[in-house]
PDB file of C-alpha atoms and ligand atoms in Angstrom:
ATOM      1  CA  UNK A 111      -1.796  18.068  30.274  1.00 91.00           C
ATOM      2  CA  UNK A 112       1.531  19.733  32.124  1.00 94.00           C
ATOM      3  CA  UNK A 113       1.694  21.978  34.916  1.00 94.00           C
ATOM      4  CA  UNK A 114       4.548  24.464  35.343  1.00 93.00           C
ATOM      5  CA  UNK A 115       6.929  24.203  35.617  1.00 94.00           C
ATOM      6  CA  UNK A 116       7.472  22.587  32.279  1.00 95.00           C
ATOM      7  CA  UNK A 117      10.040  20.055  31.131  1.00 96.00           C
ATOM      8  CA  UNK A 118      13.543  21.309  29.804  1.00 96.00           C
ATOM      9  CA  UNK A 119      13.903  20.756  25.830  1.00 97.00           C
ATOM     10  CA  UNK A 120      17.114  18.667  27.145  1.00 97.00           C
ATOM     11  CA  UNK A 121      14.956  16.705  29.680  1.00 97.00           C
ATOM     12  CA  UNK A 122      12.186  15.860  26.805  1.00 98.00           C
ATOM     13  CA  UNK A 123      14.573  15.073  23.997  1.00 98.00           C
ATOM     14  CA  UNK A 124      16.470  12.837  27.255  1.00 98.00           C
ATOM     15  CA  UNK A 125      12.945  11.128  27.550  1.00 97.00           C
ATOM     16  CA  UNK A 126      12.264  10.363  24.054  1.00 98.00           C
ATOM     17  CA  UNK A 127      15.749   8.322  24.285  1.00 98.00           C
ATOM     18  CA  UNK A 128      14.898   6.454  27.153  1.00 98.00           C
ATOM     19  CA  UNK A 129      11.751   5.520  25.485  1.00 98.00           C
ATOM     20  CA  UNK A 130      13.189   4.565  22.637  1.00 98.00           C
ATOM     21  CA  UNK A 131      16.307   2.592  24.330  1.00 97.00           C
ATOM     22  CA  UNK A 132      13.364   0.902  26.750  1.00 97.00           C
ATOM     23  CA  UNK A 133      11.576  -0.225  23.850  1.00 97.00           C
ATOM     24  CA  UNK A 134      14.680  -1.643  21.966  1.00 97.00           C
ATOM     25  CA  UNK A 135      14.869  -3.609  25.065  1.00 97.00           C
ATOM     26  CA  UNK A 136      11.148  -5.289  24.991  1.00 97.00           C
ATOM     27  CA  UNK A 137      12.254  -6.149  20.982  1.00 96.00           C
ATOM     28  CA  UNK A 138       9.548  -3.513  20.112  1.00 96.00           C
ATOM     29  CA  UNK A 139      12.139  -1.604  17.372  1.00 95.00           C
ATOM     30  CA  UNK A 140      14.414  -3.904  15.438  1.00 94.00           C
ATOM     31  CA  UNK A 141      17.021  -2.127  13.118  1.00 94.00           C
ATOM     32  CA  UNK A 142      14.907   0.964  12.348  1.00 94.00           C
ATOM     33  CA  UNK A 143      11.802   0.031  13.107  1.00 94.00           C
ATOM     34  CA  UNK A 144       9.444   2.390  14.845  1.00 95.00           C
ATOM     35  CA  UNK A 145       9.500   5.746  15.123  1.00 96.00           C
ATOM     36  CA  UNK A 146       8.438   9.276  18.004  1.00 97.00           C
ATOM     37  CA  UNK A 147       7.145  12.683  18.200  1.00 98.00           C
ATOM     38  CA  UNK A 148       6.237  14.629  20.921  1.00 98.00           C
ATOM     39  CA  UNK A 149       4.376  17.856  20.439  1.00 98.00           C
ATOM     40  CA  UNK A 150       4.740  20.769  23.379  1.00 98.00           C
ATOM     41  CA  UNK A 151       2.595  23.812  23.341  1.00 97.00           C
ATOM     42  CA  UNK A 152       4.616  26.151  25.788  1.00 96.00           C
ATOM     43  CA  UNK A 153       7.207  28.678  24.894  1.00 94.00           C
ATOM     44  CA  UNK A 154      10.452  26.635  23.632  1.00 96.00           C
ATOM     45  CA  UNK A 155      13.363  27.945  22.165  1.00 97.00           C
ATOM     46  CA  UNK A 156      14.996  25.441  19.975  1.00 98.00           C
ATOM     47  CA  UNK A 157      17.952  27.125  18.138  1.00 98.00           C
ATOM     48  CA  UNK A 158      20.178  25.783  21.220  1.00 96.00           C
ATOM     49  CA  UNK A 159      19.696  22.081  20.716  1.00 97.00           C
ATOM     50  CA  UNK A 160      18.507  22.681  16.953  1.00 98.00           C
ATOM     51  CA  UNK A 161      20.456  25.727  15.345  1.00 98.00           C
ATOM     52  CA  UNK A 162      20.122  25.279  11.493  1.00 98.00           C
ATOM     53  CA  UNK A 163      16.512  26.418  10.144  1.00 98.00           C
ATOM     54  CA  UNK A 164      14.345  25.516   6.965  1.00 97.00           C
ATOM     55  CA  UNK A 165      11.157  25.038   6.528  1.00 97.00           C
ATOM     56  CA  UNK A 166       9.055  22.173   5.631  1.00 97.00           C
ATOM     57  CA  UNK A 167       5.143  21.715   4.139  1.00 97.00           C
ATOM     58  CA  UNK A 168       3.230  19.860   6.708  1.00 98.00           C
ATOM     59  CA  UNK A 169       1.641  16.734   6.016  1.00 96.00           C
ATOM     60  CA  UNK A 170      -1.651  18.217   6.637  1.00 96.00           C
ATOM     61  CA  UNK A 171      -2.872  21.819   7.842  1.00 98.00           C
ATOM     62  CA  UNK A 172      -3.436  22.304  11.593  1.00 98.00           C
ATOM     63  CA  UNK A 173      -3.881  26.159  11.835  1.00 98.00           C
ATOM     64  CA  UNK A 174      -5.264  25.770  15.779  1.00 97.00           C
ATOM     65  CA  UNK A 175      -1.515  24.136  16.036  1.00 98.00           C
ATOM     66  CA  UNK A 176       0.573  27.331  14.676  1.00 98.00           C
ATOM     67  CA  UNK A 177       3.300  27.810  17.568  1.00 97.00           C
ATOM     68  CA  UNK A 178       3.386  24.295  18.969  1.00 98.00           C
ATOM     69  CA  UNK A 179       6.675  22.313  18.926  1.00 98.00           C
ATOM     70  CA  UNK A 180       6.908  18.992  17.885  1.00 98.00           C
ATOM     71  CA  UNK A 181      10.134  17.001  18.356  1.00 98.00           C
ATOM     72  CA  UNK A 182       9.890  13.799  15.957  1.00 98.00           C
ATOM     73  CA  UNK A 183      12.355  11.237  15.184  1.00 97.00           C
ATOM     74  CA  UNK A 184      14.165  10.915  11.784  1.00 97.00           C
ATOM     75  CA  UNK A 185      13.708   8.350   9.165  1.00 96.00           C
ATOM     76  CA  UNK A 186      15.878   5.427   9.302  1.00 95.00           C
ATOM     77  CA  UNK A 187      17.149   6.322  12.682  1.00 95.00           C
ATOM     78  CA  UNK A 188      17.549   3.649  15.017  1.00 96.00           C
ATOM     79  CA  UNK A 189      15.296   4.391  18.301  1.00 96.00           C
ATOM     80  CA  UNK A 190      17.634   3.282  20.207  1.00 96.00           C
ATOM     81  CA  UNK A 191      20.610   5.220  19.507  1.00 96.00           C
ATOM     82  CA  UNK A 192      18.401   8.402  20.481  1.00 96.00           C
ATOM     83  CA  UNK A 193      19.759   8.674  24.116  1.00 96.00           C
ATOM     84  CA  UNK A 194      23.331   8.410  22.611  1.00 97.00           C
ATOM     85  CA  UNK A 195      23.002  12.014  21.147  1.00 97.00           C
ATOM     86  CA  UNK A 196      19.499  13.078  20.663  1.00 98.00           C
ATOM     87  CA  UNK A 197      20.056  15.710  17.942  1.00 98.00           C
ATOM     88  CA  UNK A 198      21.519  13.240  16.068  1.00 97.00           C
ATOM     89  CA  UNK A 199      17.986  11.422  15.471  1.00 97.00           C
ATOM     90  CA  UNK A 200      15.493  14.142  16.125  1.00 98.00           C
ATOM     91  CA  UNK A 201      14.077  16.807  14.242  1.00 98.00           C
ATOM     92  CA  UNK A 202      12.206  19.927  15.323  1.00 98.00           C
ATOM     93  CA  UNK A 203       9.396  21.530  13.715  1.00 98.00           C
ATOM     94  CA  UNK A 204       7.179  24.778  14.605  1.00 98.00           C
ATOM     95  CA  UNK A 205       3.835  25.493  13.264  1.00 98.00           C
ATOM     96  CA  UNK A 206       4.189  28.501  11.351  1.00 98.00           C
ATOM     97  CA  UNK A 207       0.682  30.986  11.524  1.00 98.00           C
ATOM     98  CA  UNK A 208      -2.035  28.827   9.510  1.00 98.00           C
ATOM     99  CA  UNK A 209      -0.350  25.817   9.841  1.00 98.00           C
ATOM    100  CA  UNK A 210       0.154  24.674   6.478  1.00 98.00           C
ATOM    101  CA  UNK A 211       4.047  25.070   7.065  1.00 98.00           C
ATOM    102  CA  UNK A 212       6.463  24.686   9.726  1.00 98.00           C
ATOM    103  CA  UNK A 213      10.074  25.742  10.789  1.00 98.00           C
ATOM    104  CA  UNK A 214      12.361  22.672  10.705  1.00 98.00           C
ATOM    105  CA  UNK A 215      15.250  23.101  12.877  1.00 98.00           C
ATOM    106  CA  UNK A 216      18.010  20.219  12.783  1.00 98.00           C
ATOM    107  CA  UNK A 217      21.318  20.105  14.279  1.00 98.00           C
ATOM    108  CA  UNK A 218      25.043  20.235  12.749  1.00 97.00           C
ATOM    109  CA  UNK A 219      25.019  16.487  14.103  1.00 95.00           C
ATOM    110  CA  UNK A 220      21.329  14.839  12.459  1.00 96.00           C
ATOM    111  CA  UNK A 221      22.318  11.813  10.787  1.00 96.00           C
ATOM    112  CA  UNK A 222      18.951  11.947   8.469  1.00 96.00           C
ATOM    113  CA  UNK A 223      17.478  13.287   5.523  1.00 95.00           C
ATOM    114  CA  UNK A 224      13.560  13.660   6.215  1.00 95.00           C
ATOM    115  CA  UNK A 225      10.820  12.897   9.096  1.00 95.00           C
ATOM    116  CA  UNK A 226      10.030   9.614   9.986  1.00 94.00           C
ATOM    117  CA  UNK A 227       7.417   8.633   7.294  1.00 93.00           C
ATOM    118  CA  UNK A 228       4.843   7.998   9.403  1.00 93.00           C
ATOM    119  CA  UNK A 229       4.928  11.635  10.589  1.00 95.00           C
ATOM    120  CA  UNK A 230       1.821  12.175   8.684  1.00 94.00           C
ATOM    121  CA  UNK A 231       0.032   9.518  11.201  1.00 93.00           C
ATOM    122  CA  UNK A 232       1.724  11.052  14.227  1.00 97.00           C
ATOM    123  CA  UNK A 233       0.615  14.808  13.366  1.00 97.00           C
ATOM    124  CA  UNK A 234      -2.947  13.550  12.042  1.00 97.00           C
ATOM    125  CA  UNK A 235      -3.609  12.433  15.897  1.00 98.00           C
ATOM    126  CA  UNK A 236      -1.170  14.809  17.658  1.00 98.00           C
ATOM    127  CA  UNK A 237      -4.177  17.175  16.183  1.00 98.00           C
ATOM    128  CA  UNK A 238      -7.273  14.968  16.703  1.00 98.00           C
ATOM    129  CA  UNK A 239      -6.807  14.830  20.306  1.00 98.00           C
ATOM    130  CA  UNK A 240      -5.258  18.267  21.364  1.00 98.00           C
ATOM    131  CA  UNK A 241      -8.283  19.998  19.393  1.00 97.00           C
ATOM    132  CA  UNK A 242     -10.204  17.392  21.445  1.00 97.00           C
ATOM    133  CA  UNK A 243      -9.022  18.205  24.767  1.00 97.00           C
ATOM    134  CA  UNK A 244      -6.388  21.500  24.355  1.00 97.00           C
ATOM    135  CA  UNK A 245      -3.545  19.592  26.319  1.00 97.00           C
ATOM    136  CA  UNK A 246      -0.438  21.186  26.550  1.00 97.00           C
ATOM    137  CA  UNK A 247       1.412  17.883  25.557  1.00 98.00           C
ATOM    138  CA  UNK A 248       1.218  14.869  23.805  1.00 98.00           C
ATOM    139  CA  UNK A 249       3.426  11.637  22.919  1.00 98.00           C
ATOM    140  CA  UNK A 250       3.122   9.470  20.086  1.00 98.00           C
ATOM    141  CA  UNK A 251       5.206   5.758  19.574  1.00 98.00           C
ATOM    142  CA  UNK A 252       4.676   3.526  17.135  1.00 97.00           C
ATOM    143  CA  UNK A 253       6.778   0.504  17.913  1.00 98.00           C
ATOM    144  CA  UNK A 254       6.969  -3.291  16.284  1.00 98.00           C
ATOM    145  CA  UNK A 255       6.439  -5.233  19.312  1.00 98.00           C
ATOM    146  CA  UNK A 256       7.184  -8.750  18.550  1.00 98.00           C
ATOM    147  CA  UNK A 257       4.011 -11.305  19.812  1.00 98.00           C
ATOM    148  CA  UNK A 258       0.944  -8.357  19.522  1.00 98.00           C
ATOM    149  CA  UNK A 259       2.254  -8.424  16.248  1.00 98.00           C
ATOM    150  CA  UNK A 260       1.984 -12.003  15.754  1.00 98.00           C
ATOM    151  CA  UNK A 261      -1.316 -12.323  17.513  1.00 98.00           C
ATOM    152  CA  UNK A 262      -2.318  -9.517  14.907  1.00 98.00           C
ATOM    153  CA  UNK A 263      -1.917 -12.387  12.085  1.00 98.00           C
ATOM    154  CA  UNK A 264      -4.229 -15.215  13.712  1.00 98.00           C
ATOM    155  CA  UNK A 265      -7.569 -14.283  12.346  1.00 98.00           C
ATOM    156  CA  UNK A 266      -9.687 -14.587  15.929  1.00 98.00           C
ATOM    157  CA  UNK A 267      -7.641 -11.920  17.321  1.00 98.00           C
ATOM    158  CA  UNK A 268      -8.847  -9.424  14.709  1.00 98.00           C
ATOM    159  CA  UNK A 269     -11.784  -9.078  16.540  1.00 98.00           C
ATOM    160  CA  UNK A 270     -11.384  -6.567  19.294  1.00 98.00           C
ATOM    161  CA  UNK A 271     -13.509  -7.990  21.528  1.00 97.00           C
ATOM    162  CA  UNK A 272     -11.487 -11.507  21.476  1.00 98.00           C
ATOM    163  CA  UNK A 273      -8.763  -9.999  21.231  1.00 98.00           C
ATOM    164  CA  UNK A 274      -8.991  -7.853  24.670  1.00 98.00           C
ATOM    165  CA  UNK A 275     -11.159 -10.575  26.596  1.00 97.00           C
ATOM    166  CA  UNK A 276      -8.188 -12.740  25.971  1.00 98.00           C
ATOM    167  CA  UNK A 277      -5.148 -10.740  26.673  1.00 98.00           C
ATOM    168  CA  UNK A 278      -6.877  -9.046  29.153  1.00 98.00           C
ATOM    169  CA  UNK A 279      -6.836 -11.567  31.738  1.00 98.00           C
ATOM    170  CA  UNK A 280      -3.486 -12.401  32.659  1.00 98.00           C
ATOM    171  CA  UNK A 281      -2.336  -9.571  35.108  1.00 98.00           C
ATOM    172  CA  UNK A 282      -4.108  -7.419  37.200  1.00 97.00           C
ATOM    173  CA  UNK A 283      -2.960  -4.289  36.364  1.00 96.00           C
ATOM    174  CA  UNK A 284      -3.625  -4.592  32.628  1.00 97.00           C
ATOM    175  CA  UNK A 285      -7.417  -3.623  33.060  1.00 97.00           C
ATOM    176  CA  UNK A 286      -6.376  -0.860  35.172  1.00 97.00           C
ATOM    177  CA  UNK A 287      -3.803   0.458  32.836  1.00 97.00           C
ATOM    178  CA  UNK A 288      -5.315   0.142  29.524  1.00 97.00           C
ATOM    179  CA  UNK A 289      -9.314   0.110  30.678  1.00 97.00           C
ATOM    180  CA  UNK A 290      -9.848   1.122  26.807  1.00 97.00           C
ATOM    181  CA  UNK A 291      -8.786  -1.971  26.201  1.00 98.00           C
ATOM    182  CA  UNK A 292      -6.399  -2.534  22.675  1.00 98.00           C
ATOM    183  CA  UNK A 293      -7.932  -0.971  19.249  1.00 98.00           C
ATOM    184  CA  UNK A 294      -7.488  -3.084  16.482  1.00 98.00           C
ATOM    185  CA  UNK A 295      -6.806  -2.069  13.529  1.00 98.00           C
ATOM    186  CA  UNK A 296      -7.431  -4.060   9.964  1.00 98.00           C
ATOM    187  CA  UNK A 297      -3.945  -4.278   7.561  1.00 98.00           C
ATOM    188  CA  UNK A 298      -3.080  -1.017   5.920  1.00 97.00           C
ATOM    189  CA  UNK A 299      -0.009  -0.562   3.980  1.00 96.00           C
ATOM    190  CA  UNK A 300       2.435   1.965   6.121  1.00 95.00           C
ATOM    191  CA  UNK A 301       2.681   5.866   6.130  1.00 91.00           C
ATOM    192  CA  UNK A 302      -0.952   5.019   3.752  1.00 94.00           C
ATOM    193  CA  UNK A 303      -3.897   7.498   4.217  1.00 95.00           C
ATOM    194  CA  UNK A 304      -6.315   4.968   4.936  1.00 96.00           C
ATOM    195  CA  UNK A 305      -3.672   3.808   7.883  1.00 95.00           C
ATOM    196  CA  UNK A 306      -3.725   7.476   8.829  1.00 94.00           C
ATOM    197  CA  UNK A 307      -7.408   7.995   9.007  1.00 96.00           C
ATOM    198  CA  UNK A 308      -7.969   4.477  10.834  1.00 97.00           C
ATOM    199  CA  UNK A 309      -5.431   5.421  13.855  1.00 96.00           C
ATOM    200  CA  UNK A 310      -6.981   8.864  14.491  1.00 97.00           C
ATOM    201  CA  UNK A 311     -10.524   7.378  14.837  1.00 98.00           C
ATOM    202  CA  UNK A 312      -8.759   4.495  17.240  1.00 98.00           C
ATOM    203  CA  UNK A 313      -6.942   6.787  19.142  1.00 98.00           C
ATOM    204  CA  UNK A 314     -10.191   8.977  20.127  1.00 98.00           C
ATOM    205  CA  UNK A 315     -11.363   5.310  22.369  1.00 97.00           C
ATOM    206  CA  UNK A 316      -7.830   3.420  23.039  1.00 97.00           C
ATOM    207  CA  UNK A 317      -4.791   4.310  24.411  1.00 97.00           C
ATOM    208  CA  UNK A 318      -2.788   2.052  22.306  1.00 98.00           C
ATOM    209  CA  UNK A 319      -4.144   0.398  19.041  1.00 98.00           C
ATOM    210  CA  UNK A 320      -2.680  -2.618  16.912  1.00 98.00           C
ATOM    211  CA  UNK A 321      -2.020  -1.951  13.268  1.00 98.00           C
ATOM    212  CA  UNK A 322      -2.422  -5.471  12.281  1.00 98.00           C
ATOM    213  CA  UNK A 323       0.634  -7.029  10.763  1.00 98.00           C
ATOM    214  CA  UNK A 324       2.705  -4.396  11.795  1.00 97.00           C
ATOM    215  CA  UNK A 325       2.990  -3.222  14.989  1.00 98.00           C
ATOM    216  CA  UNK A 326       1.138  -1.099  17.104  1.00 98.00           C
ATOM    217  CA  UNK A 327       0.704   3.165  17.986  1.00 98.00           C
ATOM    218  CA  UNK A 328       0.344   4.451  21.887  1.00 98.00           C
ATOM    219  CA  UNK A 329       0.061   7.921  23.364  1.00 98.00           C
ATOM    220  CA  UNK A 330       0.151   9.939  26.054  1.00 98.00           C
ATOM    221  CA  UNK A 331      -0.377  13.345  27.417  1.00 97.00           C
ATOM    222  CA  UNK A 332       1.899  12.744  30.578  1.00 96.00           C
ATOM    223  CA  UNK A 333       5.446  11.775  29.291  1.00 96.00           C
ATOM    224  CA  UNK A 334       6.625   9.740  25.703  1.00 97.00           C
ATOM    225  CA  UNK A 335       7.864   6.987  28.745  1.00 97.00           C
ATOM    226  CA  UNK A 336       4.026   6.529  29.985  1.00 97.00           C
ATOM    227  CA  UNK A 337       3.103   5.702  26.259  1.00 98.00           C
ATOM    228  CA  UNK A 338       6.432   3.256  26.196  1.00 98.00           C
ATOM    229  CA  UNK A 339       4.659   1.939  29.037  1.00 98.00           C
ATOM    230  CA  UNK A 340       1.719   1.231  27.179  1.00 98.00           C
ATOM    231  CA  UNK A 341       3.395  -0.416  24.397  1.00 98.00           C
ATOM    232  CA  UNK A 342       4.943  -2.875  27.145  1.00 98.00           C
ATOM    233  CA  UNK A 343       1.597  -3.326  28.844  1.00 98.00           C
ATOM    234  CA  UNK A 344      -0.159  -4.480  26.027  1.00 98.00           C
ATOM    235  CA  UNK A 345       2.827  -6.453  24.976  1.00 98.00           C
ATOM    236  CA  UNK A 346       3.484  -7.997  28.433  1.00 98.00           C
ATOM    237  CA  UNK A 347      -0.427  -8.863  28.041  1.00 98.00           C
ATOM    238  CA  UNK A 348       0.429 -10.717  24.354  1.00 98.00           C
ATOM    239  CA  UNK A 349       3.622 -12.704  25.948  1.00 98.00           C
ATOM    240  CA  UNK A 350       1.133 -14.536  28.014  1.00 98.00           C
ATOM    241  CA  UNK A 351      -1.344 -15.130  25.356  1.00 98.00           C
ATOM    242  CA  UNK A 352       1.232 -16.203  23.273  1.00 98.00           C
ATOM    243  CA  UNK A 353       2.558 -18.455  26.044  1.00 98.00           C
ATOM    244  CA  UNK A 354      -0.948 -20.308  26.778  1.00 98.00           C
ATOM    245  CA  UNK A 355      -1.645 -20.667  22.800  1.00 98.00           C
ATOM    246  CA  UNK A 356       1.919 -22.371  23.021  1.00 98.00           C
ATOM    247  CA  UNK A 357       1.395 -24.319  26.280  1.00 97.00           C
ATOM    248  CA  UNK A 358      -2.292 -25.615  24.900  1.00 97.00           C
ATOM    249  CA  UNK A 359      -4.322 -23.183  26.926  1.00 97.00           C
ATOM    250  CA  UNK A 360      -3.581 -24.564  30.375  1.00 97.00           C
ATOM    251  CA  UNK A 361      -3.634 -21.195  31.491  1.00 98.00           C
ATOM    252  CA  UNK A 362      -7.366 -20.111  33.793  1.00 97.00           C
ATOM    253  CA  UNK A 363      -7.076 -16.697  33.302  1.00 97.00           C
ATOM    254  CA  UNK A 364      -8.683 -13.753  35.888  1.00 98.00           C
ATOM    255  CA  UNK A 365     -12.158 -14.924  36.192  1.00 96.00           C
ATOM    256  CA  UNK A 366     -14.591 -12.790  35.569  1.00 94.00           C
ATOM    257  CA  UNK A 367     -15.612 -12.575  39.209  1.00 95.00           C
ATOM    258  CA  UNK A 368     -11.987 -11.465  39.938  1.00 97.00           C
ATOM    259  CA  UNK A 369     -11.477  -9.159  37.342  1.00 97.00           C
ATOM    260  CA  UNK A 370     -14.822  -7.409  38.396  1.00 96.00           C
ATOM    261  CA  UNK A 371     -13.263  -7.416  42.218  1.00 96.00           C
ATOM    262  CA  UNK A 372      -9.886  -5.929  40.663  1.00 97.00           C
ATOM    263  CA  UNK A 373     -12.231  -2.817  38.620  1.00 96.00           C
ATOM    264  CA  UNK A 374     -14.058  -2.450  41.891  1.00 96.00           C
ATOM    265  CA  UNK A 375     -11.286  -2.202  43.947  1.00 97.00           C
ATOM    266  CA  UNK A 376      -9.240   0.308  41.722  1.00 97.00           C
ATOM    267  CA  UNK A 377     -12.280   2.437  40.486  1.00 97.00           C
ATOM    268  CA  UNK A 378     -11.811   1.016  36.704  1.00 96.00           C
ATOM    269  CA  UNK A 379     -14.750   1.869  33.966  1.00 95.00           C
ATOM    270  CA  UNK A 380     -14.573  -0.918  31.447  1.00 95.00           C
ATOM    271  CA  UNK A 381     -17.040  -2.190  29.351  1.00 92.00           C
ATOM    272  CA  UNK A 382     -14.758  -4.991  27.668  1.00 96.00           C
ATOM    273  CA  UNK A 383     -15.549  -7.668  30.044  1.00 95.00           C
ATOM    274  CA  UNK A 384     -19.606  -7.850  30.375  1.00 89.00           C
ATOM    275  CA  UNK A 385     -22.029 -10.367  32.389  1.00 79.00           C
ATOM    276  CA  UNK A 386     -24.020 -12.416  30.211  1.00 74.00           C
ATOM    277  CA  UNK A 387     -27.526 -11.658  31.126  1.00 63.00           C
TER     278      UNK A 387
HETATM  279 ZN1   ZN B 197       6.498   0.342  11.381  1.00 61.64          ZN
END
């Protein structure tokens, strides 16, 4: 949730290409991989960043929506060419009243024909979680970051509780930035229904969640760069996995007893790591 005063158009769309140049850099979006939207629910106007206008059927209706903005990058653009001219790779669309339909405004410039095709993911939790908690913002990635992905194929890590007990415990600040933990989600082909429904129903208990053998989806309701951040956390958090499965597990890992210390130092709820009684 933002206070006013709220972000500029300019300064969001500027922030969606940082993200999306940051996350080139981690290796999170080769060639066209991955894909952004943004949804703002305070007076815009678009027509000076976005002047043509048509409208478009939306994936799925969201009448409590009609009037928010969202601001979601095209298919086949290149995430990190966004910050080189953002109108070039972003679309904007306004809930019309019942939100069945929306306004798309494009620019002169776009350099694509349709919505990233895993918009209908992106709006399906856009609307879980404001109807959940009536924020006045919220950021979506989905990114291909290169070893969560990996770790996604070794069948051990497909169970969420190995899977955050191990990459858990290489950094301090992983517990205290994702104290969800890392949803897991089981193979689902892309832009799918089923991969839909399975991300809104991780999204409600994780900040960022692992579409096995793909990649992964993170939010926000601060700033699109604090769910970039999320995608690197985890991902920072799969490097070292990866490096300990590679090294033959020399690696100790936070003890228990320290990672306890660290969540009662920093005030961190977390019921992934648990005393056996
Ligand atoms: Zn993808």
């Amino acid at each position: 949730m933002l206070q006013e005063p709220y972000p500029e158009l300019e300064a969001v769309l500027e922030m969606m290409g940082e993200a999306g140049h940051h996350l080139a850099e981690i290796e999170a979006s080769e060639g066209a991989a991955g894909n952004l939207s943004v949804c703002l629910r305070w007076p815009v106007e678009p027509r000076n960043h976005f002047p043509l206008m048509g409208e478009i059927k939306l994936p799925q209706a969201v009448p409590e929506l009609a009037g928010a903005m969202f601001l979601v990058s095209g298919s086949g653009r290149r995430l990190r060419e966004i910050l080189d001219q953002p109108t070039a790779s972003i679309a904007c669309i306004v809930v019309n009243e019942g939100g069945k339909t929306g306004i798309l405004y494009t620019s002169p410039h776009r350099r694509f024909e349709r919505v990233t095709s895993e918009f209908n993911s992106h709006l399906a939790v856009h609307y879980d979680q404001i109807c959940a908690s009536n924020t006045n913002f919220h950021a979506l990635i989905h990114a291909q970051p290169m070893h969560l992905t990996y770790l996604s194929h070794i069948p051990r890590y497909q169970d969420e509780q190995y899977l955050n007990t191990h990459l858990l415990r290489w950094q301090p600040e992983t517990i205290v930035n994702l104290p969800e933990g890392i949803g897991f989600i089981p193979f689902r082909v892309p832009s799918s229904p089923e991969l839909m429904a399975a991300n809104v129903e991780s999204l409600r208990t994780h900040r960022v969640v692992i579409w096995a053998k793909h990649g992964v989806m993170a939010r926000s309701d601060v700033t699109v760069k604090r769910a970039a951040d999320r995608v690197e956390y985890a991902e920072t958090a799969a490097k070292y996995e990866f490096l300990d499965l590679s090294a033959g597990g020399q690696g100790e890992g936070l003890s228990m007893d320290e990672i306890y210390s660290i969540c009662n130092t920093f005030h961190v709820q977390q019921s992934i790591f648990q005393r056996q009684s």
